[in-house]
Amino acid sequence: MQFGIFTIGDVTPDPTTGKAPSEAQRIRSMTKYALKAEEVGLDVFATGEHHNPPFVPSSPTTHLAYIAAQTERLRFSTATTLITTNDPVKIAEDYAFLQHLSGGRVDLTMGRGNTGPVYPWFGKDIRQGIPLAIENYHLLRKLWREEVVNWQGKFRTPLNSYTSTPWPLDDTPPFVWHGSIRSPEIAEQAAYYGDGFFHNHIFWNIEHTASMVNLYRQRFEHYGHGAADQAIVGLGGQIFAAATEAEAKRVFRPYFDNAPVYGHGPSLEDFSRMTPLTVGTPDQIVERYLGYADQVGDYQRQMFLLDHAGLPEEMVLEQIEILGREIVPRLREGFEARRPAHVPSDPPTHETLRAQGPDSKHRQVINARPQDEQKEDEQR
């Protein structure tokens, strides 16, 4: 199972000092967090994509390439890549280039984004968010799988005899997750292509998360990609750890109370009951997160948000150390002890997808075989 951290790159004042980092300081800190993640044995570092203050990660591939040059084992992802407002042609180019630079240590998570003004800034209509996500992703699949693309759609100019460069490393397109917290259409899209589904449920109760994941699992099986419990699932999470629960809450409370997103709303205790935010000891964190597999089934990737709400750099580095040294090893052991043999431990990687060969379903633009088609084949 893969464990990692993701950042949204917010530039937020520390409520205990009133000081905010500069954008340059924030970018340097995010880089340090990725390097620390590799040092303590985490598997994945992911960065968000934002084009508005107070966020800095407007160019994920630039940052991930810089980190890739300083690491050897760490894998990279996004949280998320905006499939609606980015041109799929540019996504195809940028992430294939990053794939080459990193030696295949990259996948990406497609999402619509939750910042309304971004759509008109990039010439798009937010009311077309779902159709944009569907059309743009299908084009992206063609660009990574057909050497010469002729295409015409609704939202961009046609392509005639177009070839994307660079071509995916080893003729193997990056693995894609589809990230959504509320849209069943996106869970359906992930299932249709046999891609991963990532539910970043940091603001949601587990019952809602389970319903979305279970929909994806059922449709994954319907489209012929395997049994429902073999579907590729990732979850988000939030933690803050200390030697005692009282100490963890004492330190974290001012950051929670003044956080730009949920500050001045529910209490820390109420929010922790309603969402996966867990502020306490490593034992409490391990126990709670192991329990999520009872709700959503055995899954393959767990990502944590640690650097937000103005937490100072040294505190975040300490939290990554605790996560990697004290929490993740126990989570790995616990999740694997309960996982059935036929359920994959890890999501697909460049190495496993390359090994499947040129005729694999991953290298097909459309690879779904709905159950009614399978039944017709069996009857012939």
Short mmCIF file of C-alpha atoms in Angstrom, two decimals:
data_model
loop_
_atom_site.label_atom_id
_atom_site.label_comp_id
_atom_site.label_asym_id
_atom_site.label_seq_id
_atom_site.Cartn_x
_atom_site.Cartn_y
_atom_site.Cartn_z
CA MET A 1 0.00 0.00 0.00
CA GLN A 2 1.21 3.50 -0.80
CA PHE A 3 1.30 6.29 1.77
CA GLY A 4 2.15 9.89 1.16
CA ILE A 5 1.50 13.55 1.74
CA PHE A 6 -0.13 16.17 -0.42
CA THR A 7 0.01 19.94 -0.32
CA ILE A 8 -2.38 22.59 -1.53
CA GLY A 9 0.30 25.26 -1.19
CA ASP A 10 -1.69 27.86 0.73
CA VAL A 11 0.17 30.93 1.97
CA THR A 12 -1.48 31.43 5.35
CA PRO A 13 -0.30 33.50 8.33
CA ASP A 14 0.69 31.56 11.44
CA PRO A 15 -2.12 32.52 13.86
CA THR A 16 0.24 32.27 16.84
CA THR A 17 2.67 34.86 15.41
CA GLY A 18 0.70 36.70 12.73
CA LYS A 19 3.53 36.12 10.24
CA ALA A 20 2.99 34.65 6.81
CA PRO A 21 5.73 33.12 4.68
CA SER A 22 6.59 34.70 1.36
CA GLU A 23 5.69 32.79 -1.77
CA ALA A 24 9.36 31.90 -2.21
CA GLN A 25 9.54 30.58 1.36
CA ARG A 26 6.38 28.54 0.88
CA ILE A 27 7.72 26.92 -2.28
CA ARG A 28 11.01 26.10 -0.55
CA SER A 29 9.12 24.59 2.38
CA MET A 30 7.00 22.40 0.09
CA THR A 31 10.21 21.12 -1.48
CA LYS A 32 11.62 20.30 1.96
CA TYR A 33 8.47 18.37 2.82
CA ALA A 34 8.86 16.21 -0.28
CA LEU A 35 12.51 15.48 0.49
CA LYS A 36 11.57 14.67 4.09
CA ALA A 37 8.86 12.31 2.83
CA GLU A 38 11.45 10.27 0.95
CA GLU A 39 13.82 10.35 3.94
CA VAL A 40 11.26 8.84 6.32
CA GLY A 41 10.05 6.16 3.92
CA LEU A 42 6.85 7.60 2.50
CA ASP A 43 5.91 6.58 -1.03
CA VAL A 44 4.20 9.55 -2.66
CA PHE A 45 4.31 13.34 -2.72
CA ALA A 46 1.47 15.19 -4.47
CA THR A 47 0.92 18.87 -5.14
CA GLY A 48 -2.25 20.73 -5.90
CA GLU A 49 -2.80 23.08 -8.82
CA HIS A 50 -4.16 26.55 -8.12
CA HIS A 51 -4.20 29.78 -10.09
CA ASN A 52 -5.37 32.21 -7.46
CA PRO A 53 -4.08 33.66 -4.18
CA PRO A 54 -3.36 32.60 -1.50
CA PHE A 55 -2.00 29.50 -3.27
CA VAL A 56 1.36 29.11 -5.01
CA PRO A 57 1.39 25.79 -6.95
CA SER A 58 0.35 27.07 -10.38
CA SER A 59 2.89 24.86 -12.21
CA PRO A 60 2.91 21.36 -10.70
CA THR A 61 5.15 19.79 -13.35
CA THR A 62 7.84 22.42 -12.79
CA HIS A 63 7.92 21.76 -9.08
CA LEU A 64 7.69 17.98 -9.32
CA ALA A 65 10.50 17.86 -11.87
CA TYR A 66 12.69 19.89 -9.51
CA ILE A 67 11.95 17.48 -6.67
CA ALA A 68 12.42 14.43 -8.89
CA ALA A 69 15.98 15.58 -9.63
CA GLN A 70 16.73 15.47 -5.88
CA THR A 71 15.11 12.11 -5.07
CA GLU A 72 15.53 8.48 -6.07
CA ARG A 73 12.54 6.52 -4.84
CA LEU A 74 9.70 8.95 -4.15
CA ARG A 75 6.74 8.85 -6.51
CA PHE A 76 4.81 11.93 -7.56
CA SER A 77 1.19 12.75 -8.16
CA THR A 78 -1.15 15.73 -8.28
CA ALA A 79 -3.95 16.89 -6.05
CA THR A 80 -5.41 17.66 -8.54
CA THR A 81 -4.64 18.40 -12.22
CA LEU A 82 -7.44 20.59 -13.56
CA ILE A 83 -8.84 18.58 -16.45
CA THR A 84 -11.54 21.20 -17.06
CA THR A 85 -9.54 24.41 -17.48
CA ASN A 86 -6.26 22.98 -18.80
CA ASP A 87 -5.89 22.07 -22.44
CA PRO A 88 -5.54 18.27 -22.66
CA VAL A 89 -2.88 18.76 -25.34
CA LYS A 90 -0.72 20.65 -22.84
CA ILE A 91 -1.42 18.10 -20.08
CA ALA A 92 -0.30 15.33 -22.44
CA GLU A 93 2.95 17.14 -23.23
CA ASP A 94 3.80 18.32 -19.72
CA TYR A 95 3.18 15.08 -17.85
CA ALA A 96 4.84 12.89 -20.48
CA PHE A 97 7.89 15.16 -20.17
CA LEU A 98 7.77 14.80 -16.38
CA GLN A 99 7.39 11.05 -16.81
CA HIS A 100 10.67 10.97 -18.75
CA LEU A 101 12.49 13.24 -16.31
CA SER A 102 11.41 11.24 -13.27
CA GLY A 103 12.05 7.81 -14.77
CA GLY A 104 8.36 6.94 -14.64
CA ARG A 105 7.81 7.97 -11.01
CA VAL A 106 4.64 9.90 -11.75
CA ASP A 107 0.91 9.46 -11.97
CA LEU A 108 -1.72 12.19 -11.84
CA THR A 109 -5.14 12.85 -10.39
CA MET A 110 -7.70 14.55 -12.61
CA GLY A 111 -10.17 16.91 -11.01
CA ARG A 112 -12.56 19.72 -11.88
CA GLY A 113 -11.31 22.09 -9.18
CA ASN A 114 -13.43 23.95 -6.66
CA THR A 115 -12.54 27.58 -7.42
CA GLY A 116 -15.29 29.07 -9.56
CA PRO A 117 -13.42 32.11 -10.97
CA VAL A 118 -10.73 29.90 -12.51
CA TYR A 119 -13.12 28.79 -15.27
CA PRO A 120 -13.63 32.20 -16.94
CA TRP A 121 -9.94 33.06 -16.43
CA PHE A 122 -9.16 30.17 -18.75
CA GLY A 123 -12.08 30.78 -21.08
CA LYS A 124 -14.33 28.03 -19.73
CA ASP A 125 -17.86 27.87 -18.34
CA ILE A 126 -18.20 26.31 -14.88
CA ARG A 127 -21.68 25.13 -15.82
CA GLN A 128 -19.98 22.80 -18.29
CA GLY A 129 -17.67 21.29 -15.65
CA ILE A 130 -18.78 17.67 -16.04
CA PRO A 131 -18.92 17.68 -19.88
CA LEU A 132 -15.48 19.35 -19.95
CA ALA A 133 -14.04 16.70 -17.65
CA ILE A 134 -15.47 13.89 -19.78
CA GLU A 135 -14.45 15.25 -23.18
CA ASN A 136 -11.01 16.51 -22.16
CA TYR A 137 -10.03 13.28 -20.47
CA HIS A 138 -11.08 11.16 -23.43
CA LEU A 139 -8.93 13.34 -25.68
CA LEU A 140 -6.01 12.98 -23.27
CA ARG A 141 -6.29 9.21 -23.50
CA LYS A 142 -6.12 9.40 -27.29
CA LEU A 143 -3.12 11.71 -27.20
CA TRP A 144 -1.20 9.21 -25.05
CA ARG A 145 -2.28 6.13 -27.02
CA GLU A 146 -2.64 7.09 -30.69
CA GLU A 147 0.47 8.36 -32.43
CA VAL A 148 -1.58 10.31 -34.98
CA VAL A 149 -4.72 11.92 -33.59
CA ASN A 150 -7.62 13.24 -35.64
CA TRP A 151 -10.24 14.60 -33.31
CA GLN A 152 -13.13 17.03 -33.10
CA GLY A 153 -15.11 17.94 -29.99
CA LYS A 154 -17.16 20.70 -28.43
CA PHE A 155 -14.69 22.61 -26.26
CA ARG A 156 -11.50 23.12 -28.28
CA THR A 157 -10.36 23.43 -31.87
CA PRO A 158 -10.08 20.19 -33.87
CA LEU A 159 -6.83 18.24 -34.18
CA ASN A 160 -5.71 17.02 -37.58
CA SER A 161 -2.82 14.55 -37.89
CA TYR A 162 -1.50 15.64 -34.52
CA THR A 163 1.22 13.77 -32.63
CA SER A 164 1.92 14.58 -28.97
CA THR A 165 5.55 14.90 -27.91
CA PRO A 166 7.30 13.54 -26.04
CA TRP A 167 5.59 10.19 -26.41
CA PRO A 168 4.91 8.43 -23.05
CA LEU A 169 7.97 6.75 -21.59
CA ASP A 170 8.32 3.13 -22.74
CA ASP A 171 5.11 3.55 -24.73
CA THR A 172 3.29 3.44 -21.37
CA PRO A 173 0.89 6.26 -20.47
CA PRO A 174 0.93 7.42 -16.83
CA PHE A 175 -1.65 5.92 -14.52
CA VAL A 176 -4.55 8.26 -13.83
CA TRP A 177 -6.75 8.74 -10.79
CA HIS A 178 -10.03 10.65 -10.96
CA GLY A 179 -10.58 12.80 -7.90
CA SER A 180 -14.04 13.83 -6.78
CA ILE A 181 -15.77 14.38 -3.47
CA ARG A 182 -19.34 14.81 -4.64
CA SER A 183 -19.88 13.95 -8.34
CA PRO A 184 -21.04 10.41 -9.18
CA GLU A 185 -20.32 11.15 -12.85
CA ILE A 186 -16.60 11.28 -12.06
CA ALA A 187 -16.74 7.98 -10.15
CA GLU A 188 -18.45 6.55 -13.24
CA GLN A 189 -15.73 7.97 -15.49
CA ALA A 190 -12.98 6.39 -13.38
CA ALA A 191 -14.77 3.04 -13.46
CA TYR A 192 -15.38 3.18 -17.22
CA TYR A 193 -11.69 3.41 -18.03
CA GLY A 194 -10.50 1.16 -15.20
CA ASP A 195 -8.61 4.08 -13.67
CA GLY A 196 -8.19 4.84 -9.99
CA PHE A 197 -10.72 6.77 -7.91
CA PHE A 198 -9.45 9.15 -5.25
CA HIS A 199 -11.86 10.53 -2.66
CA ASN A 200 -10.28 13.35 -0.69
CA HIS A 201 -12.78 13.16 2.14
CA ILE A 202 -11.09 15.67 4.45
CA PHE A 203 -14.34 17.65 4.65
CA TRP A 204 -16.78 14.74 4.50
CA ASN A 205 -18.17 12.07 6.76
CA ILE A 206 -17.16 8.49 6.09
CA GLU A 207 -20.70 7.46 5.13
CA HIS A 208 -20.65 9.83 2.16
CA THR A 209 -17.15 8.70 1.19
CA ALA A 210 -18.18 5.05 1.37
CA SER A 211 -21.19 5.65 -0.89
CA MET A 212 -19.00 7.28 -3.56
CA VAL A 213 -16.32 4.58 -3.36
CA ASN A 214 -18.88 1.79 -3.47
CA LEU A 215 -20.50 3.30 -6.56
CA TYR A 216 -17.09 3.35 -8.25
CA ARG A 217 -16.40 -0.25 -7.22
CA GLN A 218 -19.71 -1.51 -8.58
CA ARG A 219 -19.22 0.24 -11.91
CA PHE A 220 -15.57 -0.88 -12.13
CA GLU A 221 -16.81 -4.46 -12.04
CA HIS A 222 -19.65 -3.69 -14.45
CA TYR A 223 -17.17 -2.48 -17.07
CA GLY A 224 -15.12 -5.65 -16.87
CA HIS A 225 -12.00 -4.46 -15.10
CA GLY A 226 -12.13 -6.99 -12.27
CA ALA A 227 -14.10 -7.69 -9.12
CA ALA A 228 -15.46 -4.71 -7.20
CA ASP A 229 -13.07 -5.26 -4.33
CA GLN A 230 -10.11 -5.11 -6.75
CA ALA A 231 -10.86 -1.54 -7.85
CA ILE A 232 -8.10 1.00 -7.23
CA VAL A 233 -9.07 3.42 -4.44
CA GLY A 234 -7.28 6.25 -2.68
CA LEU A 235 -8.35 8.36 0.29
CA GLY A 236 -7.26 11.69 1.72
CA GLY A 237 -6.76 12.40 5.40
CA GLN A 238 -5.64 14.95 7.99
CA ILE A 239 -3.75 14.31 11.21
CA PHE A 240 -1.79 16.08 13.90
CA ALA A 241 0.17 13.90 16.30
CA ALA A 242 1.77 14.38 19.70
CA ALA A 243 2.69 12.27 22.73
CA THR A 244 -0.74 12.85 24.28
CA GLU A 245 -4.12 13.80 22.88
CA ALA A 246 -4.25 16.85 25.14
CA GLU A 247 -0.90 18.10 23.87
CA ALA A 248 -1.86 17.53 20.23
CA LYS A 249 -5.07 19.51 20.65
CA ARG A 250 -3.34 22.29 22.60
CA VAL A 251 -0.80 22.84 19.84
CA PHE A 252 -3.09 22.36 16.85
CA ARG A 253 -6.20 24.21 18.10
CA PRO A 254 -5.15 27.78 17.19
CA TYR A 255 -4.33 26.65 13.66
CA PHE A 256 -7.63 24.85 13.32
CA ASP A 257 -9.65 27.71 14.80
CA ASN A 258 -8.21 30.21 12.31
CA ALA A 259 -7.86 28.03 9.22
CA PRO A 260 -9.10 29.82 6.08
CA VAL A 261 -11.39 26.95 5.07
CA TYR A 262 -12.98 25.63 8.27
CA GLY A 263 -11.87 28.14 10.90
CA HIS A 264 -14.55 29.87 12.95
CA GLY A 265 -16.96 27.04 12.12
CA PRO A 266 -17.40 23.72 13.89
CA SER A 267 -15.24 23.09 16.92
CA LEU A 268 -12.11 20.99 16.60
CA GLU A 269 -13.89 18.17 18.42
CA ASP A 270 -17.00 18.33 16.22
CA PHE A 271 -15.01 18.53 13.00
CA SER A 272 -12.88 15.58 14.09
CA ARG A 273 -16.01 13.50 14.68
CA MET A 274 -17.46 14.41 11.28
CA THR A 275 -14.31 14.06 9.14
CA PRO A 276 -11.05 12.06 9.14
CA LEU A 277 -9.19 14.86 10.93
CA THR A 278 -7.53 13.07 13.86
CA VAL A 279 -5.65 15.08 16.45
CA GLY A 280 -4.09 12.83 19.03
CA THR A 281 -1.47 10.17 19.62
CA PRO A 282 0.02 7.89 16.95
CA ASP A 283 -1.97 5.03 18.51
CA GLN A 284 -5.24 6.91 18.04
CA ILE A 285 -4.37 7.82 14.45
CA VAL A 286 -3.45 4.25 13.54
CA GLU A 287 -6.61 2.83 15.07
CA ARG A 288 -8.89 5.30 13.33
CA TYR A 289 -7.34 5.04 9.86
CA LEU A 290 -7.23 1.25 9.91
CA GLY A 291 -10.97 1.39 10.50
CA TYR A 292 -11.61 3.13 7.18
CA ALA A 293 -11.01 -0.12 5.30
CA ASP A 294 -14.08 -1.50 7.09
CA GLN A 295 -16.11 1.30 5.49
CA VAL A 296 -14.69 1.55 1.94
CA GLY A 297 -12.99 -1.83 1.48
CA ASP A 298 -9.30 -2.57 1.13
CA TYR A 299 -7.68 0.32 -0.70
CA GLN A 300 -4.30 1.14 -2.22
CA ARG A 301 -3.28 4.73 -1.44
CA GLN A 302 -3.62 6.91 1.67
CA MET A 303 -2.56 10.55 1.42
CA PHE A 304 -2.33 13.05 4.29
CA LEU A 305 -2.57 16.83 4.33
CA LEU A 306 -0.13 18.15 6.95
CA ASP A 307 1.07 21.58 5.80
CA HIS A 308 -1.85 23.95 5.92
CA ALA A 309 -3.50 26.63 8.05
CA GLY A 310 -0.21 28.44 8.70
CA LEU A 311 1.63 25.58 10.44
CA PRO A 312 5.31 26.57 10.63
CA GLU A 313 7.87 24.66 8.61
CA GLU A 314 9.61 23.04 11.57
CA MET A 315 6.28 21.75 12.91
CA VAL A 316 5.32 20.24 9.55
CA LEU A 317 8.71 18.54 9.25
CA GLU A 318 8.20 17.05 12.70
CA GLN A 319 4.75 15.78 11.71
CA ILE A 320 6.19 14.13 8.58
CA GLU A 321 8.81 12.47 10.76
CA ILE A 322 6.15 11.08 13.11
CA LEU A 323 4.01 9.96 10.19
CA GLY A 324 6.86 8.14 8.45
CA ARG A 325 8.58 6.63 11.51
CA GLU A 326 5.73 5.89 13.92
CA ILE A 327 2.42 5.75 12.05
CA VAL A 328 2.87 4.47 8.49
CA PRO A 329 4.79 1.27 9.38
CA ARG A 330 1.94 0.20 11.64
CA LEU A 331 -0.67 1.17 9.06
CA ARG A 332 1.14 -0.86 6.40
CA GLU A 333 1.20 -3.90 8.65
CA GLY A 334 -2.43 -3.52 9.67
CA PHE A 335 -3.81 -2.94 6.19
CA GLU A 336 -1.86 -5.84 4.69
CA ALA A 337 -2.85 -8.22 7.48
CA ARG A 338 -6.50 -7.82 6.56
CA ARG A 339 -6.16 -7.63 2.75
CA PRO A 340 -7.36 -10.70 0.77
CA ALA A 341 -4.78 -12.22 -1.55
CA HIS A 342 -6.72 -11.33 -4.71
CA VAL A 343 -6.90 -7.59 -3.86
CA PRO A 344 -3.90 -5.56 -5.06
CA SER A 345 -1.80 -3.91 -2.38
CA ASP A 346 -0.48 -1.10 -4.57
CA PRO A 347 -1.96 0.94 -7.39
CA PRO A 348 -0.46 0.40 -10.84
CA THR A 349 2.99 1.91 -11.37
CA HIS A 350 5.01 2.60 -14.49
CA GLU A 351 6.89 -0.63 -13.93
CA THR A 352 3.81 -2.83 -13.58
CA LEU A 353 2.00 -1.17 -16.49
CA ARG A 354 5.04 -1.47 -18.76
CA ALA A 355 5.33 -5.16 -17.90
CA GLN A 356 1.77 -5.77 -19.15
CA GLY A 357 2.99 -5.27 -22.71
CA PRO A 358 1.67 -3.46 -25.78
CA ASP A 359 -1.65 -5.31 -25.87
CA SER A 360 -2.68 -4.43 -22.33
CA LYS A 361 -6.02 -2.79 -21.59
CA HIS A 362 -4.14 0.18 -20.15
CA ARG A 363 -2.84 1.06 -23.61
CA GLN A 364 -6.30 1.07 -25.20
CA VAL A 365 -8.25 4.31 -25.51
CA ILE A 366 -11.50 2.54 -24.63
CA ASN A 367 -11.07 -0.62 -22.61
CA ALA A 368 -14.50 -1.10 -21.03
CA ARG A 369 -16.45 -4.30 -21.68
CA PRO A 370 -19.82 -3.92 -19.94
CA GLN A 371 -21.35 -7.01 -18.42
CA ASP A 372 -24.03 -7.31 -21.09
CA GLU A 373 -21.31 -7.49 -23.78
CA GLN A 374 -19.45 -10.10 -21.77
CA LYS A 375 -22.63 -12.20 -21.50
CA GLU A 376 -23.20 -11.95 -25.27
CA ASP A 377 -19.66 -13.19 -25.90
CA GLU A 378 -20.20 -16.11 -23.54
CA GLN A 379 -23.39 -17.09 -25.36
CA ARG A 380 -21.74 -17.15 -28.76
#
